[in-house]
Structure formats: structure tokens, C-alpha cells
Amino acid sequence: MLELLLTTYVFCYHFQLNDPLIQLVEDYKWINFFDFDWRLGIDGLSIGPILLTGFITTLATLAAWPVTRDSRLFHFLMLAMYSGQIGSFSSRDLLLFFIMWELELIPVYLLLSMWGGKKRLYSATKFILYTAGGSIFLLLGVLGIGLYGSNEPTFNFETSANQSYPVALEIIFYIGLEIAFAVKSPIIPLHTWLPDTHGEAHYSTCMLLAGILLKMGAYGLVRINMELLPHAHSIFSPWLVVVGTMQIIYAASTSSGQRNLKKRIAYSSVSHMGFIIIGIGSITDTGLNGAILQIISHGFLGAALFFLAGTSYDRIRLVYLDEMGGIAIPMPKILITFVMAIGMILTPIYSLSMSRQMFYGYKLFNAPNSYFFDSGPRELFVLISIFLPVIGIGIYPDFVLSLSVDKVEAILSNFFYR
């Protein structure tokens, strides 16, 4: 909570919205041989994800209140994950970006393997294999960019952004980095770790995964692939649009066939990430601003849906939709907030079906009545805290767009004037 308040204070009083340059810079020498600095800074592209990370982490910590087994370790790992995510969004050094990217994986693995369902070790192992495999490509891409074209290695973002590469080499760098970010986003067919992970993780961990971790992949695509490798991105952008379209349709269709509530929501997250991929591939002002807006809005909605799924499980001890039904009357508050969190094109096909199976009908539950009660003050506070920003973004999206509009113009200028 204190870190969120400090972040909000800095944003309100020290961050200049109309300045597209890097602000609040920290630059300290770390390893002289590699020109490796502790270099941090914030611009219009990173301020939104940083504020989102602080907000969702605070609410996820409150959502984890029922965790009683090793609760101190659980909350420590959540804060360690928070540190890695903030570091990734604010890094201005490629090697530091990689270190922060890896630092965030360790607490996620422990959160999955120690607190979760019966198959938590399987899902945690699958998660670490996919993400660590993607990190190999990220490391190779970072080293290639840092070591190319100069007598001394440099990993400075600003220096790399002004560096020109042979087209073939730039394509190689782009493909390697694309694979790394495609795993984290995720982009099909590198998405299969996500449903298993969400299906087994504690719902407070799912809030962090859906609300923040997936957005790191999209952020990397814009920050590194699009900003540092514009020629290769212009070559691959039509394919990103095609893959994003396929992802929306495939994941939405697959979601409707899932019996597990959390897996159905997980596939809906994969589907919604397709819209972000299309925006990034469009290379237009409207498309890229829309992608950044979707990163923020889906961060709130994804966290809300998994929190609702978790609080429902706490009460009825059921996760399979065909075993649910008829909980609208005893839990109307959960019904109302659940319906508020669904929308967009193909989404109602599986979301409304999911709502019907959960809340309506005359199913008899094989669950103790002691779990069968509606949302309490803690749950209502978390849900209201999530939905107020969502409603605010819907009414006045210019606030979010104003954070990134100048930076978006600077990034797109590389494609037209470089």
C-alpha cells in the first residue's frame, strides 16, 4: 500500500504528461567492463503499466488475506514479483531489463508450486520450462544488440535505438526477441502454459498473472522490437495482424469448450491479447494507442474475473462449470460484478454461457452450506476498487491515452522518417 501511494505521489507531482522524453532518471555505474549501468527511467509508455502494477499488486495482496499457510513467505514472493515487474517496465538498459525479466520468474514459480491445486507442480514446471526457454532467446537478442557495431559493448536503450543493422541481422534479432515475448504475452502457439497455470494457481496469483505478467510481453514487443528494430517490425507487422486475428477467434472458440472456470477465463485472456497484437502490428497511431489502452483495461478486467472465480470457489468449493448452477439468488453481488466484467465481440458467447452455468439453474451442490454466502466487505472493496478505474477509462479514455500519445508519435516516427 505504501509503495502504491508513493508511486501515485510521484506520478501526480513529478511526472510531466506532455514530455515524451525519459523522466525520473537513475543512472549509476555498475560493471565498467560491459558498460553495464543501473539505468532506470519512466516515459509515457511505461508509466501506465507501472501504475497498473502497483494497483493490482496492492489488491492482490488484500485478496490473499485467506492464505494462512506460510503467509509471510507468500506475501514476500508477491512483493518480489512486484519488484521484478517494476524493474522491467522502468529499465533503460537492455541487460538490466533481462535481469529484471528473470528476477520476476522465480517468485512466480514458487507461488505456483507451493500454493495451488492438485497439479500445481505440473503447471509450475510447465510455466518455468516455457518462460525459461523464451528467456534464452531474449538473452541472445539482448547480447546481439549490445555487442554489435561498436568497440565497447553497450546496452543503453538510447544508443541502441539510434543503431542501424543489416536487414538480415535485424530480422534475426527480431525473431529471437519475438519468440521470448510471444511466450509471455502469450501468442499462439506458445500459449499452452497459461491455461494450466491459471487453472492451478491461487486466485491472488492469477490476478498478478492476468493483470500484469501477460502485459510484460506486449510491453517488450513495443519497447524493444518496435522501438529498436523498426525495419524488421515493418516486415513482420502484417503477420502480427494475421496471428492476432487468428488468436482472437481460436482462443474465444476454445474457451467455450472449457469445463474449468479458471481455464475458461484464461483462454479469454489469450483471446483479448489478440487485440493488443493487432494494435502493435498495425503501425498506426490509433492502433498503437488502442493497444496500450487495452493493456491497461484488460489488466483490470482480467484481475477482476480471476478474483471473482476465486471468491466463488472459496464459498462453493467447485471449479467445474457443469457442477455449478443456481448461485445467483444466494450470491447476487458476485453475479452483478461478474456480469460487469464481461464484454467485447466474441466474448459474450463464452462469458454469458459461463454466467448461465454458474448462476442459473437448479443444481444441487455437494458442498457444505458454511461456504455458501455472498461477498463480504473485503471482496466488495477489492471489486469496487477494480471497477471504478474501468468505468473511468470507459467514460474518459483520453486520460490513459494522454500518458502515451507523445511517446507513440516518437516511436512511429522511426517508421516514416528513419
Tab-separated table of C-alpha atoms in Angstrom:
chain	number	residue	atom	x	y	z
A	1	MET	CA	0.000	0.000	0.000
A	2	LEU	CA	2.823	2.408	0.891
A	3	GLU	CA	4.589	1.774	-2.430
A	4	LEU	CA	1.349	2.411	-4.334
A	5	LEU	CA	0.893	5.713	-2.513
A	6	LEU	CA	4.496	6.724	-3.255
A	7	THR	CA	4.080	5.797	-6.941
A	8	THR	CA	0.856	7.800	-7.152
A	9	TYR	CA	2.511	10.777	-5.460
A	10	VAL	CA	5.433	10.741	-7.899
A	11	PHE	CA	3.038	10.485	-10.853
A	12	CYS	CA	0.888	13.377	-9.663
A	13	TYR	CA	3.644	15.814	-8.692
A	14	HIS	CA	6.827	14.868	-10.591
A	15	PHE	CA	5.793	13.277	-13.909
A	16	GLN	CA	5.206	15.662	-16.832
A	17	LEU	CA	2.500	14.312	-19.155
A	18	ASN	CA	3.493	16.467	-22.126
A	19	ASP	CA	7.168	15.429	-22.072
A	20	PRO	CA	7.923	12.414	-24.337
A	21	LEU	CA	11.485	12.111	-23.018
A	22	ILE	CA	12.693	9.887	-20.188
A	23	GLN	CA	11.908	11.302	-16.749
A	24	LEU	CA	12.845	10.455	-13.135
A	25	VAL	CA	16.159	9.012	-14.336
A	26	GLU	CA	18.526	6.976	-12.168
A	27	ASP	CA	21.913	6.232	-13.737
A	28	TYR	CA	24.728	4.620	-11.750
A	29	LYS	CA	27.808	2.766	-12.937
A	30	TRP	CA	27.623	-0.944	-12.132
A	31	ILE	CA	30.045	-3.047	-14.228
A	32	ASN	CA	32.607	-0.930	-16.078
A	33	PHE	CA	33.835	-3.643	-18.448
A	34	PHE	CA	30.447	-4.159	-20.103
A	35	ASP	CA	29.327	-0.529	-19.831
A	36	PHE	CA	26.589	-2.005	-17.657
A	37	ASP	CA	24.715	0.635	-15.680
A	38	TRP	CA	21.892	0.667	-13.203
A	39	ARG	CA	19.835	2.820	-15.534
A	40	LEU	CA	16.142	3.432	-14.788
A	41	GLY	CA	13.656	5.927	-16.169
A	42	ILE	CA	9.984	6.430	-16.942
A	43	ASP	CA	8.260	7.726	-20.052
A	44	GLY	CA	4.723	7.747	-21.432
A	45	LEU	CA	4.935	4.100	-22.474
A	46	SER	CA	5.990	2.754	-19.075
A	47	ILE	CA	4.057	4.964	-16.631
A	48	GLY	CA	0.703	3.234	-17.340
A	49	PRO	CA	1.953	-0.335	-16.715
A	50	ILE	CA	3.835	0.837	-13.602
A	51	LEU	CA	0.708	2.393	-12.079
A	52	LEU	CA	-1.293	-0.714	-13.070
A	53	THR	CA	1.298	-2.980	-11.432
A	54	GLY	CA	1.205	-1.089	-8.147
A	55	PHE	CA	-2.585	-1.024	-8.092
A	56	ILE	CA	-3.185	-4.693	-8.952
A	57	THR	CA	-0.419	-5.912	-6.611
A	58	THR	CA	-1.965	-3.999	-3.712
A	59	LEU	CA	-5.407	-5.515	-4.376
A	60	ALA	CA	-3.937	-8.993	-4.927
A	61	THR	CA	-2.227	-8.722	-1.534
A	62	LEU	CA	-5.593	-7.920	0.021
A	63	ALA	CA	-7.186	-10.792	-1.943
A	64	ALA	CA	-4.589	-13.156	-0.454
A	65	TRP	CA	-5.873	-12.463	3.055
A	66	PRO	CA	-7.361	-16.006	3.395
A	67	VAL	CA	-3.917	-17.586	2.800
A	68	THR	CA	-2.795	-18.863	6.193
A	69	ARG	CA	-0.080	-21.418	5.338
A	70	ASP	CA	3.300	-19.633	5.236
A	71	SER	CA	1.509	-16.355	4.665
A	72	ARG	CA	4.622	-14.245	5.269
A	73	LEU	CA	6.518	-16.119	2.549
A	74	PHE	CA	3.508	-15.828	0.228
A	75	HIS	CA	3.370	-12.041	0.578
A	76	PHE	CA	7.162	-11.739	0.332
A	77	LEU	CA	7.089	-13.579	-3.012
A	78	MET	CA	4.299	-11.313	-4.242
A	79	LEU	CA	6.412	-8.253	-3.420
A	80	ALA	CA	9.491	-9.843	-5.043
A	81	MET	CA	7.403	-10.408	-8.174
A	82	TYR	CA	6.313	-6.761	-7.957
A	83	SER	CA	9.953	-5.611	-7.827
A	84	GLY	CA	10.862	-7.564	-10.966
A	85	GLN	CA	7.860	-6.196	-12.850
A	86	ILE	CA	8.530	-2.567	-11.889
A	87	GLY	CA	12.180	-3.058	-12.830
A	88	SER	CA	11.245	-4.445	-16.256
A	89	PHE	CA	8.910	-1.539	-17.016
A	90	SER	CA	11.411	1.131	-15.933
A	91	SER	CA	14.722	-0.329	-17.191
A	92	ARG	CA	16.694	1.812	-19.642
A	93	ASP	CA	19.460	-0.771	-20.036
A	94	LEU	CA	18.935	-3.958	-22.081
A	95	LEU	CA	20.923	-6.216	-19.759
A	96	LEU	CA	19.176	-4.787	-16.688
A	97	PHE	CA	15.858	-5.387	-18.472
A	98	PHE	CA	16.818	-9.044	-18.918
A	99	ILE	CA	17.849	-9.417	-15.261
A	100	MET	CA	14.570	-7.915	-14.049
A	101	TRP	CA	12.670	-10.107	-16.529
A	102	GLU	CA	14.304	-13.202	-14.996
A	103	LEU	CA	14.006	-11.985	-11.407
A	104	GLU	CA	10.238	-11.931	-11.779
A	105	LEU	CA	10.089	-15.620	-12.817
A	106	ILE	CA	11.477	-17.091	-9.581
A	107	PRO	CA	8.727	-15.863	-7.201
A	108	VAL	CA	6.048	-16.825	-9.756
A	109	TYR	CA	7.378	-20.395	-9.876
A	110	LEU	CA	7.383	-20.637	-6.072
A	111	LEU	CA	3.883	-19.157	-5.790
A	112	LEU	CA	2.636	-21.743	-8.295
A	113	SER	CA	4.436	-24.749	-6.839
A	114	MET	CA	3.693	-24.075	-3.146
A	115	TRP	CA	0.135	-22.700	-3.225
A	116	GLY	CA	-2.307	-24.109	-5.727
A	117	GLY	CA	-4.334	-27.095	-6.855
A	118	LYS	CA	-3.512	-30.777	-7.091
A	119	LYS	CA	-1.499	-30.341	-10.311
A	120	ARG	CA	0.395	-27.276	-9.135
A	121	LEU	CA	3.841	-28.854	-9.576
A	122	TYR	CA	2.988	-29.833	-13.159
A	123	SER	CA	1.728	-26.340	-14.002
A	124	ALA	CA	4.704	-24.669	-12.268
A	125	THR	CA	7.170	-26.882	-14.155
A	126	LYS	CA	5.424	-26.175	-17.452
A	127	PHE	CA	5.486	-22.453	-16.714
A	128	ILE	CA	9.199	-22.370	-15.935
A	129	LEU	CA	10.116	-24.500	-18.951
A	130	TYR	CA	8.237	-22.240	-21.346
A	131	THR	CA	9.366	-18.946	-19.847
A	132	ALA	CA	12.976	-20.016	-19.255
A	133	GLY	CA	13.117	-21.311	-22.817
A	134	GLY	CA	11.866	-17.966	-24.066
A	135	SER	CA	14.416	-16.194	-21.884
A	136	ILE	CA	17.254	-17.901	-23.777
A	137	PHE	CA	16.103	-16.131	-26.941
A	138	LEU	CA	15.777	-12.867	-25.014
A	139	LEU	CA	19.347	-13.145	-23.689
A	140	LEU	CA	20.743	-13.918	-27.140
A	141	GLY	CA	18.864	-10.969	-28.642
A	142	VAL	CA	19.992	-8.581	-25.900
A	143	LEU	CA	23.639	-9.662	-26.227
A	144	GLY	CA	23.473	-9.424	-30.017
A	145	ILE	CA	22.115	-5.873	-29.931
A	146	GLY	CA	24.541	-4.812	-27.180
A	147	LEU	CA	27.676	-6.274	-28.758
A	148	TYR	CA	27.050	-5.287	-32.381
A	149	GLY	CA	28.686	-2.385	-34.167
A	150	SER	CA	30.895	-0.830	-31.504
A	151	ASN	CA	34.312	-1.352	-29.970
A	152	GLU	CA	32.850	-1.434	-26.486
A	153	PRO	CA	29.635	-3.303	-25.609
A	154	THR	CA	26.742	-1.007	-24.764
A	155	PHE	CA	23.274	-1.919	-23.575
A	156	ASN	CA	21.911	1.613	-23.336
A	157	PHE	CA	18.384	1.870	-24.791
A	158	GLU	CA	19.021	5.303	-26.313
A	159	THR	CA	22.228	4.175	-28.017
A	160	SER	CA	20.593	1.020	-29.349
A	161	ALA	CA	17.610	2.986	-30.681
A	162	ASN	CA	19.959	5.033	-32.896
A	163	GLN	CA	21.892	1.987	-34.108
A	164	SER	CA	21.423	0.693	-37.661
A	165	TYR	CA	21.714	-3.007	-38.501
A	166	PRO	CA	21.908	-5.002	-41.718
A	167	VAL	CA	18.380	-6.095	-42.603
A	168	ALA	CA	19.157	-9.825	-42.285
A	169	LEU	CA	20.753	-9.369	-38.857
A	170	GLU	CA	17.898	-7.159	-37.671
A	171	ILE	CA	15.406	-9.853	-38.727
A	172	ILE	CA	17.368	-12.462	-36.749
A	173	PHE	CA	17.334	-10.245	-33.644
A	174	TYR	CA	13.636	-9.561	-34.154
A	175	ILE	CA	12.645	-13.237	-34.460
A	176	GLY	CA	14.564	-14.199	-31.318
A	177	LEU	CA	13.044	-11.402	-29.252
A	178	GLU	CA	9.612	-12.066	-30.751
A	179	ILE	CA	9.750	-15.686	-29.512
A	180	ALA	CA	10.682	-14.506	-25.999
A	181	PHE	CA	7.832	-12.003	-25.833
A	182	ALA	CA	5.384	-14.364	-27.556
A	183	VAL	CA	5.785	-16.850	-24.693
A	184	LYS	CA	4.997	-14.217	-22.074
A	185	SER	CA	2.154	-12.450	-23.923
A	186	PRO	CA	1.218	-15.245	-24.875
A	187	ILE	CA	0.872	-15.582	-28.645
A	188	ILE	CA	-0.363	-18.828	-30.188
A	189	PRO	CA	1.028	-21.480	-30.437
A	190	LEU	CA	3.215	-20.639	-27.383
A	191	HIS	CA	0.222	-20.154	-25.095
A	192	THR	CA	-0.407	-23.644	-23.683
A	193	TRP	CA	1.310	-22.949	-20.338
A	194	LEU	CA	-1.257	-20.271	-19.479
A	195	PRO	CA	-4.490	-22.307	-19.005
A	196	ASP	CA	-2.715	-24.905	-16.851
A	197	THR	CA	-1.049	-22.203	-14.767
A	198	HIS	CA	-4.272	-20.283	-14.174
A	199	GLY	CA	-6.191	-23.485	-13.543
A	200	GLU	CA	-3.950	-24.475	-10.613
A	201	ALA	CA	-2.690	-21.194	-9.124
A	202	HIS	CA	-4.241	-19.412	-6.157
A	203	TYR	CA	-6.574	-16.708	-7.404
A	204	SER	CA	-4.475	-13.866	-5.982
A	205	THR	CA	-1.555	-15.195	-8.040
A	206	CYS	CA	-3.861	-15.390	-11.066
A	207	MET	CA	-4.680	-11.710	-10.574
A	208	LEU	CA	-0.998	-10.872	-10.917
A	209	LEU	CA	-0.517	-13.195	-13.887
A	210	ALA	CA	-3.507	-11.931	-15.890
A	211	GLY	CA	-3.283	-8.319	-14.764
A	212	ILE	CA	0.449	-7.718	-15.117
A	213	LEU	CA	2.626	-10.617	-16.279
A	214	LEU	CA	0.924	-11.042	-19.667
A	215	LYS	CA	1.296	-7.316	-20.286
A	216	MET	CA	5.074	-7.574	-19.929
A	217	GLY	CA	5.251	-9.479	-23.220
A	218	ALA	CA	3.229	-6.832	-25.057
A	219	TYR	CA	5.344	-4.090	-23.451
A	220	GLY	CA	8.527	-5.836	-24.649
A	221	LEU	CA	7.183	-6.003	-28.198
A	222	VAL	CA	6.671	-2.246	-28.239
A	223	ARG	CA	9.694	-1.198	-26.190
A	224	ILE	CA	12.321	-3.393	-27.872
A	225	ASN	CA	11.020	-4.954	-31.104
A	226	MET	CA	9.105	-1.924	-32.316
A	227	GLU	CA	11.307	0.864	-30.962
A	228	LEU	CA	14.769	-0.644	-31.510
A	229	LEU	CA	14.119	-2.776	-34.623
A	230	PRO	CA	11.678	-0.763	-36.764
A	231	HIS	CA	12.721	-2.166	-40.162
A	232	ALA	CA	12.157	-5.765	-39.093
A	233	HIS	CA	8.909	-4.815	-37.389
A	234	SER	CA	7.582	-3.250	-40.584
A	235	ILE	CA	8.331	-6.549	-42.356
A	236	PHE	CA	6.627	-8.732	-39.748
A	237	SER	CA	3.744	-6.416	-38.844
A	238	PRO	CA	1.266	-7.919	-41.384
A	239	TRP	CA	1.930	-11.348	-39.897
A	240	LEU	CA	1.296	-9.997	-36.394
A	241	VAL	CA	-2.112	-8.746	-37.546
A	242	VAL	CA	-2.933	-12.153	-39.052
A	243	VAL	CA	-1.772	-14.044	-35.956
A	244	GLY	CA	-3.662	-11.649	-33.679
A	245	THR	CA	-6.870	-12.201	-35.641
A	246	MET	CA	-6.418	-15.969	-35.535
A	247	GLN	CA	-5.712	-15.777	-31.807
A	248	ILE	CA	-8.932	-13.869	-31.086
A	249	ILE	CA	-11.069	-16.427	-32.932
A	250	TYR	CA	-9.200	-19.557	-31.805
A	251	ALA	CA	-8.981	-18.692	-28.106
A	252	ALA	CA	-12.588	-17.478	-27.953
A	253	SER	CA	-13.782	-20.704	-29.601
A	254	THR	CA	-11.612	-22.853	-27.328
A	255	SER	CA	-12.777	-21.003	-24.222
A	256	SER	CA	-16.397	-22.007	-24.738
A	257	GLY	CA	-15.429	-25.690	-24.527
A	258	GLN	CA	-13.615	-25.480	-21.178
A	259	ARG	CA	-15.268	-27.072	-18.135
A	260	ASN	CA	-12.858	-25.459	-15.677
A	261	LEU	CA	-13.971	-21.912	-14.810
A	262	LYS	CA	-10.448	-20.522	-14.414
A	263	LYS	CA	-9.256	-22.125	-17.658
A	264	ARG	CA	-12.183	-20.569	-19.491
A	265	ILE	CA	-11.186	-17.155	-18.182
A	266	ALA	CA	-7.553	-17.907	-19.094
A	267	TYR	CA	-8.469	-18.574	-22.716
A	268	SER	CA	-10.491	-15.359	-22.740
A	269	SER	CA	-7.289	-13.539	-21.709
A	270	VAL	CA	-5.447	-15.161	-24.625
A	271	SER	CA	-8.245	-14.010	-26.938
A	272	HIS	CA	-8.111	-10.433	-25.665
A	273	MET	CA	-4.332	-10.319	-26.074
A	274	GLY	CA	-5.010	-10.826	-29.781
A	275	PHE	CA	-6.450	-7.296	-29.934
A	276	ILE	CA	-3.207	-5.949	-28.462
A	277	ILE	CA	-1.137	-7.881	-31.010
A	278	ILE	CA	-3.222	-6.433	-33.858
A	279	GLY	CA	-2.739	-2.897	-32.493
A	280	ILE	CA	1.034	-3.375	-32.248
A	281	GLY	CA	1.171	-4.807	-35.770
A	282	SER	CA	-0.888	-2.002	-37.279
A	283	ILE	CA	1.930	0.615	-37.076
A	284	THR	CA	-0.672	3.363	-36.784
A	285	ASP	CA	-1.298	5.998	-34.159
A	286	THR	CA	-4.807	4.711	-33.478
A	287	GLY	CA	-3.757	1.053	-33.368
A	288	LEU	CA	-0.790	1.506	-31.024
A	289	ASN	CA	-2.676	3.828	-28.678
A	290	GLY	CA	-5.533	1.311	-28.681
A	291	ALA	CA	-3.120	-1.492	-27.793
A	292	ILE	CA	-1.760	0.486	-24.844
A	293	LEU	CA	-5.305	1.298	-23.710
A	294	GLN	CA	-6.209	-2.407	-23.944
A	295	ILE	CA	-3.138	-3.333	-21.901
A	296	ILE	CA	-4.397	-1.156	-19.053
A	297	SER	CA	-8.104	-2.002	-19.283
A	298	HIS	CA	-7.595	-5.759	-19.629
A	299	GLY	CA	-5.191	-5.648	-16.692
A	300	PHE	CA	-8.085	-4.512	-14.514
A	301	LEU	CA	-10.712	-6.833	-16.026
A	302	GLY	CA	-8.511	-9.942	-16.026
A	303	ALA	CA	-7.683	-9.418	-12.356
A	304	ALA	CA	-11.377	-8.869	-11.552
A	305	LEU	CA	-12.523	-12.062	-13.282
A	306	PHE	CA	-9.976	-14.258	-11.522
A	307	PHE	CA	-10.779	-12.656	-8.178
A	308	LEU	CA	-14.472	-13.415	-8.719
A	309	ALA	CA	-13.671	-17.002	-9.738
A	310	GLY	CA	-11.560	-17.418	-6.599
A	311	THR	CA	-14.105	-15.959	-4.199
A	312	SER	CA	-16.788	-18.204	-5.740
A	313	TYR	CA	-14.560	-21.236	-5.179
A	314	ASP	CA	-13.964	-20.213	-1.564
A	315	ARG	CA	-17.716	-20.498	-0.995
A	316	ILE	CA	-18.895	-23.469	-3.068
A	317	ARG	CA	-15.631	-25.445	-3.438
A	318	LEU	CA	-16.432	-26.165	-7.083
A	319	VAL	CA	-14.426	-25.213	-10.160
A	320	TYR	CA	-16.147	-27.149	-12.957
A	321	LEU	CA	-18.984	-25.288	-14.620
A	322	ASP	CA	-21.159	-28.358	-15.249
A	323	GLU	CA	-21.279	-28.916	-11.474
A	324	MET	CA	-22.414	-25.355	-10.752
A	325	GLY	CA	-25.749	-23.634	-11.162
A	326	GLY	CA	-28.284	-21.644	-9.191
A	327	ILE	CA	-25.980	-19.452	-7.120
A	328	ALA	CA	-27.462	-16.153	-8.353
A	329	ILE	CA	-30.017	-15.966	-5.527
A	330	PRO	CA	-27.679	-16.599	-2.567
A	331	MET	CA	-24.810	-14.593	-4.126
A	332	PRO	CA	-26.322	-11.681	-6.103
A	333	LYS	CA	-23.382	-9.339	-5.517
A	334	ILE	CA	-20.970	-11.777	-7.144
A	335	LEU	CA	-23.416	-12.169	-10.047
A	336	ILE	CA	-23.642	-8.413	-10.628
A	337	THR	CA	-19.886	-7.833	-10.534
A	338	PHE	CA	-19.224	-10.892	-12.701
A	339	VAL	CA	-21.573	-9.668	-15.415
A	340	MET	CA	-19.926	-6.215	-15.278
A	341	ALA	CA	-16.568	-7.784	-16.140
A	342	ILE	CA	-17.603	-9.408	-19.449
A	343	GLY	CA	-17.980	-7.888	-22.940
A	344	MET	CA	-16.425	-7.399	-26.410
A	345	ILE	CA	-17.377	-9.148	-29.685
A	346	LEU	CA	-16.879	-12.925	-29.279
A	347	THR	CA	-16.552	-12.640	-25.510
A	348	PRO	CA	-20.312	-12.811	-24.751
A	349	ILE	CA	-20.527	-16.197	-26.491
A	350	TYR	CA	-18.468	-17.943	-23.814
A	351	SER	CA	-18.882	-15.429	-20.976
A	352	LEU	CA	-22.683	-15.437	-20.959
A	353	SER	CA	-22.664	-19.237	-21.240
A	354	MET	CA	-20.289	-19.303	-18.266
A	355	SER	CA	-22.602	-16.994	-16.294
A	356	ARG	CA	-25.633	-19.161	-17.102
A	357	GLN	CA	-23.886	-22.330	-15.918
A	358	MET	CA	-22.660	-20.693	-12.727
A	359	PHE	CA	-25.568	-18.580	-11.550
A	360	TYR	CA	-28.767	-20.057	-13.001
A	361	GLY	CA	-30.447	-23.449	-12.936
A	362	TYR	CA	-31.352	-25.825	-10.129
A	363	LYS	CA	-28.147	-27.769	-9.483
A	364	LEU	CA	-27.734	-29.397	-6.086
A	365	PHE	CA	-24.326	-28.698	-4.584
A	366	ASN	CA	-22.172	-31.272	-2.833
A	367	ALA	CA	-20.650	-28.577	-0.685
A	368	PRO	CA	-21.023	-27.532	2.970
A	369	ASN	CA	-23.523	-24.740	3.496
A	370	SER	CA	-20.957	-22.849	5.577
A	371	TYR	CA	-19.169	-21.779	2.403
A	372	PHE	CA	-22.351	-20.510	0.778
A	373	PHE	CA	-22.516	-16.776	1.459
A	374	ASP	CA	-22.302	-13.636	-0.626
A	375	SER	CA	-19.440	-11.163	-0.966
A	376	GLY	CA	-18.194	-9.620	2.257
A	377	PRO	CA	-16.661	-6.161	2.827
A	378	ARG	CA	-13.170	-7.253	1.752
A	379	GLU	CA	-14.375	-8.698	-1.558
A	380	LEU	CA	-16.612	-5.702	-2.276
A	381	PHE	CA	-13.764	-3.279	-1.565
A	382	VAL	CA	-11.419	-5.121	-3.977
A	383	LEU	CA	-14.073	-5.322	-6.701
A	384	ILE	CA	-15.158	-1.699	-6.383
A	385	SER	CA	-11.501	-0.618	-6.433
A	386	ILE	CA	-11.016	-2.505	-9.715
A	387	PHE	CA	-14.234	-1.466	-11.429
A	388	LEU	CA	-14.020	2.257	-10.678
A	389	PRO	CA	-10.901	2.705	-12.881
A	390	VAL	CA	-12.505	0.523	-15.580
A	391	ILE	CA	-15.621	2.706	-15.629
A	392	GLY	CA	-13.413	5.798	-15.579
A	393	ILE	CA	-11.432	4.566	-18.592
A	394	GLY	CA	-14.688	3.830	-20.425
A	395	ILE	CA	-16.081	7.300	-19.735
A	396	TYR	CA	-12.858	9.232	-20.270
A	397	PRO	CA	-10.229	7.158	-22.170
A	398	ASP	CA	-8.308	10.330	-23.024
A	399	PHE	CA	-6.683	10.207	-19.587
A	400	VAL	CA	-4.894	6.921	-20.399
A	401	LEU	CA	-4.213	7.981	-23.988
A	402	SER	CA	-2.683	11.264	-22.817
A	403	LEU	CA	0.005	9.311	-20.956
A	404	SER	CA	1.357	7.680	-24.102
A	405	VAL	CA	0.310	9.813	-27.072
A	406	ASP	CA	3.606	11.739	-27.359
A	407	LYS	CA	5.709	8.591	-26.927
A	408	VAL	CA	3.617	6.770	-29.536
A	409	GLU	CA	4.273	9.556	-32.026
A	410	ALA	CA	8.001	9.341	-31.297
A	411	ILE	CA	8.022	5.559	-31.857
A	412	LEU	CA	6.025	5.779	-35.083
A	413	SER	CA	8.344	8.487	-36.430
A	414	ASN	CA	11.034	5.776	-36.733
A	415	PHE	CA	8.896	4.034	-39.367
A	416	PHE	CA	8.311	7.114	-41.505
A	417	TYR	CA	11.413	9.243	-41.092
A	418	ARG	CA	14.226	6.853	-40.282
